């Protein structure tokens, strides 16, 4: 084994998918020695330590949303669409980009983290009729994302960055400028995986395809 990855649930108020996204404080009830303690233990066992993030999203039951509800993508006076009980942050706003950069970097500085899985588990919605320049919104969002990733990956060249979006839903050449590999699918059935891997290999180098079977 080369790598141990800690998945969702390491931060405060994240015991299920109803809350917590937007928080970066480590849940010390689950990790009494913090991320640093777990990373050190993992390293002593001869493995790299990796960490899951979903920085583009926010839960309504979070300190961030309570403090900055206007940072979430939603149309005024319209009930927002929720997927997995979460909203998406407005990455067209520089202050939102800076918040993500600052908090992800602070987390990376807190422990010997050698791998990051950057997840994105819902599509964007609720942008359009009430926003200025709505016709270019998704384009502007992507530029905001690329600014975040450029700063973080350049500052942390020792980290293996893997992109994920409900599996392979963000497998594109643009994001491969920042993510060395992509989580191709959540489907880990060995037979179905043959089709997934071989089809992706028609357009992408094998080194960019995260491969896992169960």
Coordinates of N, CA and C in Angstrom, one line a residue:
X1 N 0.8 -1.2 0.0 CA 0.0 0.0 0.0 C 0.9 1.2 0.0
X2 N 0.5 2.2 -0.8 CA 1.3 3.4 -0.9 C 0.7 4.7 -0.4
X3 N -0.7 4.6 -0.3 CA -1.4 5.9 0.0 C -2.6 5.5 0.9
X4 N -2.8 6.3 2.0 CA -4.0 6.2 2.8 C -4.8 7.5 2.6
X5 N -6.0 7.5 2.2 CA -6.8 8.7 2.0 C -8.0 8.8 3.0
X6 N -8.0 9.9 3.7 CA -9.1 10.2 4.6 C -10.2 10.9 3.8
X7 N -11.4 10.3 3.8 CA -12.5 10.8 2.9 C -13.4 11.8 3.7
X8 N -14.5 12.1 3.2 CA -15.5 13.0 3.8 C -15.7 12.7 5.3
X9 N -16.0 13.8 6.1 CA -16.4 13.7 7.5 C -15.3 14.1 8.5
X10 N -14.2 14.6 8.0 CA -13.1 15.0 9.0 C -13.2 16.3 9.6
X11 N -14.2 17.1 9.1 CA -14.3 18.5 9.6 C -15.6 18.6 10.5
X12 N -15.7 19.7 11.2 CA -16.8 19.9 12.2 C -18.2 19.9 11.5
X13 N -19.1 19.4 12.3 CA -20.5 19.3 11.9 C -20.8 18.5 10.6
X14 N -20.0 17.5 10.4 CA -20.1 16.6 9.2 C -20.2 15.2 9.6
X15 N -21.4 14.8 10.2 CA -21.7 13.5 10.6 C -22.6 12.8 9.6
X16 N -23.1 13.6 8.7 CA -23.9 13.1 7.5 C -23.9 14.2 6.5
X17 N -24.7 14.1 5.4 CA -24.6 15.0 4.3 C -25.5 16.2 4.4
X18 N -26.0 16.5 5.7 CA -26.9 17.6 5.9 C -26.2 18.9 6.3
X19 N -24.9 18.8 6.7 CA -24.3 20.0 7.2 C -22.8 19.9 7.1
X20 N -22.1 21.0 7.4 CA -20.7 21.0 7.5 C -19.9 21.6 6.4
X21 N -20.3 21.4 5.1 CA -19.5 21.8 4.0 C -19.3 23.4 4.1
X22 N -18.1 23.8 3.9 CA -17.7 25.2 4.1 C -16.9 25.4 5.3
X23 N -17.0 24.4 6.2 CA -16.1 24.4 7.4 C -14.8 23.7 7.1
X24 N -13.7 24.1 7.8 CA -12.4 23.5 7.6 C -11.8 23.1 9.0
X25 N -12.5 23.4 10.1 CA -12.0 23.0 11.4 C -12.0 21.5 11.5
X26 N -11.0 20.9 12.0 CA -10.9 19.4 12.2 C -11.8 19.0 13.3
X27 N -12.5 17.9 13.1 CA -13.4 17.4 14.2 C -12.5 16.6 15.2
X28 N -12.2 17.2 16.3 CA -11.3 16.6 17.2 C -11.9 15.4 18.0
X29 N -13.2 15.3 18.0 CA -13.8 14.1 18.6 C -13.5 12.9 17.7
X30 N -13.5 13.0 16.4 CA -13.1 11.9 15.5 C -11.6 11.8 15.4
X31 N -10.9 12.9 15.4 CA -9.4 12.9 15.2 C -8.8 13.6 16.4
X32 N -8.7 13.0 17.5 CA -8.2 13.7 18.7 C -6.7 14.2 18.6
X33 N -6.0 13.6 17.7 CA -4.6 14.0 17.4 C -4.5 14.9 16.2
X34 N -5.7 15.3 15.6 CA -5.7 16.2 14.5 C -5.3 15.5 13.2
X35 N -5.3 16.2 12.1 CA -4.8 15.7 10.8 C -3.3 15.4 10.9
X36 N -2.6 16.2 11.7 CA -1.2 16.0 11.8 C -0.8 14.7 12.4
X37 N -1.5 14.4 13.5 CA -1.3 13.1 14.2 C -1.6 11.9 13.3
X38 N -2.7 12.0 12.5 CA -3.0 10.9 11.7 C -2.1 10.8 10.5
X39 N -1.6 11.9 10.0 CA -0.7 11.9 8.9 C 0.7 11.3 9.3
X40 N 1.1 11.7 10.5 CA 2.4 11.2 11.1 C 2.3 9.6 11.3
X41 N 1.2 9.2 11.8 CA 1.0 7.7 12.0 C 1.0 7.0 10.6
X42 N 0.3 7.6 9.7 CA 0.3 7.0 8.3 C 1.7 6.9 7.7
X43 N 2.4 8.0 7.8 CA 3.8 8.1 7.3 C 4.7 7.1 8.0
X44 N 4.5 6.8 9.3 CA 5.4 5.9 10.0 C 5.1 4.4 9.5
X45 N 3.9 4.2 8.9 CA 3.5 2.9 8.4 C 4.0 2.8 6.9
X46 N 4.7 3.8 6.4 CA 5.3 3.8 5.1 C 4.4 4.2 4.0
X47 N 3.3 4.9 4.3 CA 2.3 5.4 3.3 C 2.2 6.9 3.3
X48 N 1.9 7.4 2.1 CA 1.5 8.9 2.0 C 0.2 9.0 2.7
X49 N -0.1 10.3 3.1 CA -1.4 10.6 3.7 C -2.1 11.5 2.7
X50 N -3.4 11.2 2.4 CA -4.2 12.0 1.5 C -5.5 12.5 2.1
X51 N -6.1 13.5 1.6 CA -7.2 14.1 2.2 C -8.3 14.5 1.1
X52 N -9.5 14.3 1.5 CA -10.7 14.7 0.6 C -11.1 16.1 0.9
X53 N -11.4 16.8 -0.1 CA -12.0 18.2 0.0 C -13.2 18.3 -0.9
X54 N -14.2 19.1 -0.6 CA -15.2 19.6 -1.5 C -15.4 21.1 -1.4
X55 N -14.4 21.8 -1.8 CA -14.3 23.3 -1.4 C -15.3 24.2 -2.2
X56 N -15.8 23.7 -3.3 CA -16.8 24.5 -4.1 C -18.2 24.5 -3.5
X57 N -18.4 23.7 -2.5 CA -19.8 23.5 -2.0 C -20.0 24.1 -0.6
X58 N -21.2 24.3 -0.3 CA -21.5 24.8 1.1 C -22.9 24.2 1.6
X59 N -22.9 23.8 2.8 CA -24.1 23.4 3.5 C -24.8 24.5 4.1
X60 N -26.1 24.5 4.1 CA -26.9 25.6 4.8 C -26.7 25.5 6.3
X61 N -26.4 24.3 6.8 CA -26.1 24.1 8.2 C -24.6 24.2 8.4
X62 N -24.0 25.4 8.2 CA -22.6 25.6 8.4 C -22.4 27.0 8.8
X63 N -21.2 27.2 9.5 CA -20.9 28.6 9.9 C -20.7 29.5 8.7
X64 N -20.1 29.0 7.7 CA -19.9 29.8 6.5 C -21.2 30.3 5.9
X65 N -22.2 29.5 5.7 CA -23.5 29.9 5.1 C -24.2 30.9 6.1
X66 N -24.1 30.6 7.4 CA -24.8 31.5 8.3 C -24.2 32.9 8.3
X67 N -22.9 32.9 8.0 CA -22.2 34.2 8.0 C -22.3 34.9 6.6
X68 N -22.2 34.1 5.6 CA -22.2 34.7 4.2 C -23.2 33.9 3.3
X69 N -24.5 34.0 3.6 CA -25.5 33.3 2.7 C -25.4 33.8 1.3
X70 N -25.0 35.1 1.0 CA -25.0 35.6 -0.3 C -23.8 35.0 -1.2
X71 N -23.0 34.2 -0.5 CA -21.9 33.6 -1.3 C -22.4 32.3 -2.0
X72 N -23.5 31.8 -1.7 CA -24.1 30.7 -2.4 C -24.8 31.1 -3.6
X73 N -24.7 30.2 -4.6 CA -25.4 30.5 -5.9 C -26.9 30.3 -5.7
X74 N -27.7 31.3 -5.8 CA -29.2 31.2 -5.6 C -29.8 32.5 -6.2
X75 N -31.0 32.3 -6.7 CA -31.8 33.4 -7.2 C -32.6 34.1 -6.2
X76 N -32.6 35.4 -6.1 CA -33.3 36.1 -5.1 C -34.8 35.8 -5.1
X77 N -35.4 35.5 -3.9 CA -36.8 35.2 -3.8 C -37.2 33.9 -4.4
X78 N -36.3 33.0 -4.8 CA -36.6 31.7 -5.3 C -36.1 30.6 -4.5
X79 N -36.8 29.6 -4.1 CA -36.3 28.5 -3.3 C -35.2 27.8 -4.1
X80 N -34.0 27.7 -3.5 CA -32.9 27.2 -4.3 C -33.0 25.7 -4.5
X81 N -32.4 25.2 -5.6 CA -32.4 23.8 -5.9 C -31.2 23.2 -5.0
X82 N -31.5 22.1 -4.4 CA -30.5 21.4 -3.6 C -30.2 20.1 -4.2
X83 N -29.0 19.7 -4.2 CA -28.5 18.4 -4.6 C -27.6 17.9 -3.5
X84 N -27.9 16.7 -3.0 CA -27.1 16.1 -1.9 C -27.2 17.1 -0.7
X85 N -28.3 17.8 -0.6 CA -28.5 18.7 0.5 C -27.5 19.9 0.6
X86 N -26.9 20.2 -0.6 CA -25.9 21.2 -0.6 C -26.1 22.3 -1.7
X87 N -25.5 23.4 -1.5 CA -25.5 24.5 -2.5 C -24.1 24.7 -3.0
X88 N -24.0 25.4 -4.1 CA -22.6 25.7 -4.6 C -22.2 27.1 -4.3
X89 N -21.0 27.3 -4.0 CA -20.4 28.6 -3.8 C -20.2 29.4 -5.1
X90 N -20.4 30.7 -5.1 CA -20.3 31.5 -6.3 C -18.8 31.8 -6.5
X91 N -18.2 31.0 -7.4 CA -16.7 31.2 -7.6 C -16.5 32.4 -8.6
X92 N -17.5 33.1 -9.0 CA -17.3 34.3 -9.8 C -16.8 35.4 -8.9
X93 N -17.0 35.3 -7.6 CA -16.7 36.3 -6.6 C -15.2 36.1 -6.1
X94 N -14.4 37.1 -6.2 CA -13.0 36.9 -5.8 C -12.9 36.6 -4.3
X95 N -13.8 37.2 -3.5 CA -13.7 37.0 -2.1 C -14.0 35.5 -1.8
X96 N -14.8 34.9 -2.6 CA -15.1 33.4 -2.4 C -13.9 32.6 -2.8
X97 N -13.3 33.0 -3.9 CA -12.0 32.3 -4.3 C -11.0 32.4 -3.2
X98 N -10.8 33.6 -2.7 CA -9.8 33.9 -1.7 C -10.0 33.0 -0.4
X99 N -11.3 32.9 0.0 CA -11.7 32.1 1.1 C -11.3 30.7 0.9
X100 N -11.6 30.1 -0.2 CA -11.2 28.7 -0.5 C -9.7 28.6 -0.5
X101 N -9.0 29.4 -1.2 CA -7.5 29.3 -1.2 C -6.9 29.4 0.2
X102 N -7.4 30.3 1.0 CA -6.8 30.5 2.3 C -7.1 29.3 3.2
X103 N -8.3 28.8 3.1 CA -8.6 27.7 4.0 C -8.1 26.3 3.6
X104 N -8.1 26.1 2.3 CA -7.4 24.8 1.8 C -5.9 24.9 2.1
X105 N -5.3 26.0 1.8 CA -3.9 26.1 2.1 C -3.6 25.9 3.6
X106 N -4.4 26.5 4.4 CA -4.2 26.4 5.9 C -4.3 24.9 6.3
X107 N -5.2 24.2 5.7 CA -5.3 22.8 6.0 C -4.1 22.0 5.5
X108 N -3.7 22.3 4.3 CA -2.5 21.6 3.7 C -1.3 21.9 4.6
X109 N -1.2 23.1 5.1 CA 0.0 23.4 5.9 C 0.0 22.7 7.3
X110 N -1.2 22.2 7.7 CA -1.3 21.7 9.1 C -0.8 20.3 9.2
X111 N -0.5 19.6 8.1 CA -0.1 18.2 8.2 C 0.7 17.8 6.9
X112 N 1.3 16.7 6.9 CA 2.1 16.2 5.8 C 1.2 15.5 4.8
X113 N 0.5 16.3 4.0 CA -0.5 15.8 3.0 C 0.1 15.7 1.7
X114 N 0.1 14.5 1.1 CA 0.8 14.3 -0.2 C -0.2 14.0 -1.3
X115 N -1.5 14.0 -1.0 CA -2.5 13.7 -2.1 C -3.8 14.5 -1.7
X116 N -4.4 15.1 -2.7 CA -5.7 15.7 -2.5 C -6.7 15.2 -3.5
X117 N -7.9 14.8 -3.0 CA -9.0 14.4 -3.9 C -10.0 15.6 -3.8
X118 N -10.1 16.3 -4.9 CA -10.9 17.6 -5.0 C -12.3 17.2 -5.6
X119 N -13.3 17.1 -4.7 CA -14.6 16.6 -5.2 C -15.6 17.7 -5.6
X120 N -16.6 17.4 -6.3 CA -17.5 18.4 -6.9 C -18.8 17.5 -7.2
X121 N -19.7 17.4 -6.1 CA -20.7 16.3 -6.2 C -22.0 16.8 -6.7
X122 N -22.2 18.0 -7.2 CA -23.5 18.4 -7.7 C -23.3 19.3 -8.9
X123 N -24.2 19.3 -9.8 CA -24.1 20.3 -10.9 C -24.5 21.7 -10.5
X124 N -24.1 22.7 -11.2 CA -24.5 24.1 -10.8 C -26.0 24.3 -11.3
X125 N -26.7 25.1 -10.5 CA -28.0 25.5 -10.9 C -28.3 26.8 -10.3
X126 N -29.5 27.4 -10.5 CA -30.0 28.6 -9.9 C -29.2 29.8 -10.3
X127 N -28.6 29.8 -11.4 CA -27.9 31.1 -11.9 C -28.6 31.4 -13.2
X128 N -28.8 32.7 -13.5 CA -29.4 33.1 -14.7 C -30.2 34.4 -14.6
X129 N -31.4 34.3 -14.3 CA -32.3 35.4 -14.5 C -32.0 36.6 -13.6
X130 N -31.4 36.5 -12.5 CA -31.2 37.6 -11.6 C -29.8 38.1 -11.5
X131 N -28.9 37.5 -12.3 CA -27.5 37.8 -12.2 C -27.0 38.6 -13.4
X132 N -26.2 39.5 -13.2 CA -25.6 40.3 -14.3 C -24.6 39.4 -15.1
X133 N -24.6 39.5 -16.4 CA -23.8 38.7 -17.3 C -24.1 37.2 -17.1
X134 N -25.4 36.9 -17.0 CA -25.8 35.5 -16.8 C -25.4 34.6 -17.9
X135 N -25.3 35.2 -19.1 CA -24.9 34.3 -20.3 C -23.5 33.8 -20.2
X136 N -22.7 34.4 -19.4 CA -21.3 33.9 -19.3 C -21.0 33.4 -17.9
X137 N -22.0 33.1 -17.2 CA -21.8 32.8 -15.8 C -21.0 31.5 -15.6
X138 N -21.3 30.4 -16.3 CA -20.5 29.2 -16.1 C -19.1 29.4 -16.5
X139 N -18.9 30.1 -17.6 CA -17.5 30.5 -18.0 C -16.8 31.2 -17.0
X140 N -17.4 32.3 -16.4 CA -16.8 33.0 -15.3 C -16.5 32.2 -14.1
X141 N -17.4 31.3 -13.8 CA -17.2 30.4 -12.7 C -16.0 29.5 -12.9
X142 N -15.8 29.0 -14.1 CA -14.7 28.1 -14.4 C -13.4 28.9 -14.3
X143 N -13.4 30.2 -14.8 CA -12.2 31.0 -14.6 C -11.8 31.2 -13.2
X144 N -12.8 31.4 -12.3 CA -12.6 31.5 -10.9 C -12.0 30.2 -10.3
X145 N -12.5 29.1 -10.7 CA -12.0 27.8 -10.3 C -10.5 27.6 -10.7
X146 N -10.2 28.0 -12.0 CA -8.9 27.8 -12.5 C -7.9 28.7 -11.7
X147 N -8.4 29.9 -11.3 CA -7.5 30.8 -10.5 C -7.2 30.1 -9.2
X148 N -8.2 29.5 -8.5 CA -8.0 28.8 -7.3 C -7.0 27.7 -7.4
X149 N -7.2 26.9 -8.5 CA -6.3 25.7 -8.7 C -4.9 26.1 -9.1
X150 N -4.8 27.1 -9.9 CA -3.4 27.6 -10.3 C -2.6 28.0 -9.0
X151 N -3.2 28.8 -8.2 CA -2.5 29.2 -7.0 C -2.2 28.1 -6.1
X152 N -3.1 27.2 -5.8 CA -2.9 26.1 -4.9 C -1.9 25.0 -5.4
X153 N -2.0 24.7 -6.7 CA -1.1 23.7 -7.2 C 0.3 24.2 -7.4
X154 N 0.4 25.5 -7.7 CA 1.8 26.0 -7.9 C 2.4 26.2 -6.5
X155 N 1.6 26.4 -5.5 CA 2.2 26.6 -4.1 C 2.5 25.2 -3.5
X156 N 1.9 24.1 -4.0 CA 2.0 22.8 -3.5 C 2.4 21.8 -4.5
X157 N 3.5 21.9 -5.2 CA 3.9 21.0 -6.3 C 4.2 19.6 -5.9
X158 N 4.4 19.4 -4.6 CA 4.7 18.1 -4.1 C 3.4 17.2 -3.9
X159 N 2.3 17.8 -4.0 CA 1.0 17.1 -3.8 C 0.5 16.6 -5.1
X160 N 0.0 15.3 -5.0 CA -0.7 14.7 -6.2 C -2.2 15.1 -6.1
X161 N -2.6 15.9 -7.1 CA -4.0 16.4 -7.1 C -4.8 15.6 -8.0
X162 N -6.0 15.1 -7.5 CA -6.9 14.3 -8.3 C -8.3 15.0 -8.3
X163 N -8.8 15.2 -9.5 CA -10.1 15.8 -9.6 C -11.2 14.8 -9.6
X164 N -12.3 15.1 -9.1 CA -13.5 14.2 -9.0 C -14.8 15.1 -9.1
X165 N -15.7 14.6 -9.8 CA -17.0 15.2 -9.9 C -18.1 14.2 -10.1
X166 N -18.6 13.7 -9.0 CA -19.6 12.6 -9.1 C -19.0 11.5 -10.0
X167 N -17.7 11.2 -9.8 CA -17.0 10.3 -10.7 C -16.2 11.1 -11.7
X168 N -16.4 10.8 -13.0 CA -15.6 11.5 -14.0 C -16.3 12.6 -14.7
X169 N -17.2 13.3 -14.1 CA -18.0 14.3 -14.7 C -17.2 15.6 -15.0
X170 N -15.9 15.7 -14.6 CA -15.1 16.8 -14.9 C -13.8 16.4 -15.6
X171 N -13.9 15.4 -16.5 CA -12.7 14.8 -17.1 C -12.5 15.6 -18.4
X172 N -11.8 16.7 -18.3 CA -11.5 17.6 -19.5 C -10.1 18.1 -19.5
X173 N -9.7 18.5 -20.7 CA -8.3 18.9 -20.9 C -8.0 20.1 -20.1
X174 N -8.9 21.0 -19.9 CA -8.7 22.3 -19.2 C -8.3 22.0 -17.7
X175 N -9.1 21.1 -17.1 CA -8.8 20.9 -15.6 C -7.5 20.0 -15.5
X176 N -7.1 19.3 -16.5 CA -5.9 18.5 -16.4 C -4.7 19.4 -16.4
X177 N -4.8 20.7 -16.6 CA -3.7 21.6 -16.4 C -3.3 21.7 -14.9
X178 N -4.3 21.3 -14.1 CA -4.1 21.5 -12.6 C -4.2 20.1 -11.9
X179 N -5.0 19.2 -12.4 CA -5.1 17.9 -11.7 C -4.3 16.9 -12.6
X180 N -3.4 16.2 -11.9 CA -2.6 15.2 -12.7 C -3.4 14.0 -13.1
X181 N -4.5 13.8 -12.3 CA -5.4 12.7 -12.7 C -6.8 12.9 -12.3
X182 N -7.7 12.1 -12.8 CA -9.1 12.3 -12.6 C -9.7 11.0 -12.1
X183 N -10.6 11.1 -11.1 CA -11.4 10.0 -10.6 C -12.4 9.6 -11.6
X184 N -12.1 8.5 -12.4 CA -12.9 8.3 -13.6 C -14.4 7.9 -13.3
X185 N -14.6 7.2 -12.3 CA -16.0 6.9 -12.0 C -16.1 6.3 -10.5
X186 N -17.3 6.4 -9.9 CA -17.5 5.8 -8.6 C -17.8 4.3 -8.8
X187 N -18.0 3.9 -10.0 CA -18.3 2.5 -10.3 C -17.0 1.7 -10.2
X188 N -16.9 0.8 -9.3 CA -15.7 0.0 -9.2 C -15.8 -1.5 -9.5
X189 N -17.0 -1.8 -10.1 CA -17.2 -3.2 -10.6 C -16.1 -3.5 -11.7
X190 N -15.4 -4.6 -11.5 CA -14.2 -4.9 -12.3 C -14.6 -5.0 -13.8
X191 N -15.7 -5.7 -14.1 CA -16.1 -5.8 -15.5 C -16.5 -4.5 -16.2
X192 N -17.3 -3.7 -15.5 CA -17.7 -2.4 -16.0 C -16.5 -1.5 -16.1
X193 N -15.6 -1.7 -15.2 CA -14.4 -0.8 -15.2 C -13.6 -1.0 -16.5
X194 N -13.6 -2.2 -17.1 CA -12.9 -2.4 -18.3 C -13.3 -1.5 -19.4
X195 N -14.7 -1.3 -19.5 CA -15.2 -0.4 -20.5 C -14.9 1.0 -20.2
X196 N -15.0 1.4 -18.9 CA -14.7 2.8 -18.5 C -13.3 3.1 -18.8
X197 N -12.3 2.3 -18.4 CA -10.9 2.5 -18.6 C -10.5 2.5 -20.1
X198 N -11.0 1.6 -20.8 CA -10.6 1.5 -22.2 C -11.2 2.6 -23.1
X199 N -12.4 3.0 -22.7 CA -13.0 4.1 -23.5 C -12.3 5.5 -23.2
X200 N -12.0 5.7 -21.9 CA -11.2 6.9 -21.6 C -9.9 6.9 -22.3
X201 N -9.3 5.7 -22.4 CA -7.9 5.6 -22.9 C -7.9 6.0 -24.4
X202 N -9.0 6.1 -25.1 CA -9.1 6.5 -26.5 C -8.7 8.0 -26.6
X203 N -8.9 8.8 -25.5 CA -8.7 10.2 -25.6 C -7.7 10.8 -24.6
X204 N -7.3 10.0 -23.6 CA -6.5 10.5 -22.5 C -5.4 9.5 -22.1
X205 N -4.2 10.1 -21.7 CA -3.1 9.2 -21.3 C -3.5 8.4 -20.1
X206 N -3.0 7.1 -20.0 CA -3.4 6.2 -18.9 C -3.0 6.8 -17.5
X207 N -2.0 7.7 -17.5 CA -1.5 8.2 -16.2 C -2.5 9.2 -15.6
X208 N -3.5 9.7 -16.4 CA -4.5 10.6 -15.9 C -5.7 10.0 -15.4
X209 N -5.8 8.6 -15.5 CA -7.1 7.9 -15.2 C -6.9 7.2 -13.8
X210 N -7.6 7.7 -12.8 CA -7.6 7.0 -11.5 C -8.3 5.7 -11.7
X211 N -7.5 4.6 -11.4 CA -8.1 3.2 -11.6 C -8.2 2.6 -10.2
X212 N -9.4 2.0 -10.0 CA -9.7 1.3 -8.8 C -10.8 0.3 -9.0
X213 N -10.6 -0.9 -8.4 CA -11.6 -2.0 -8.6 C -11.9 -2.5 -7.2
X214 N -13.1 -3.2 -7.1 CA -13.4 -3.8 -5.8 C -14.2 -5.1 -6.1

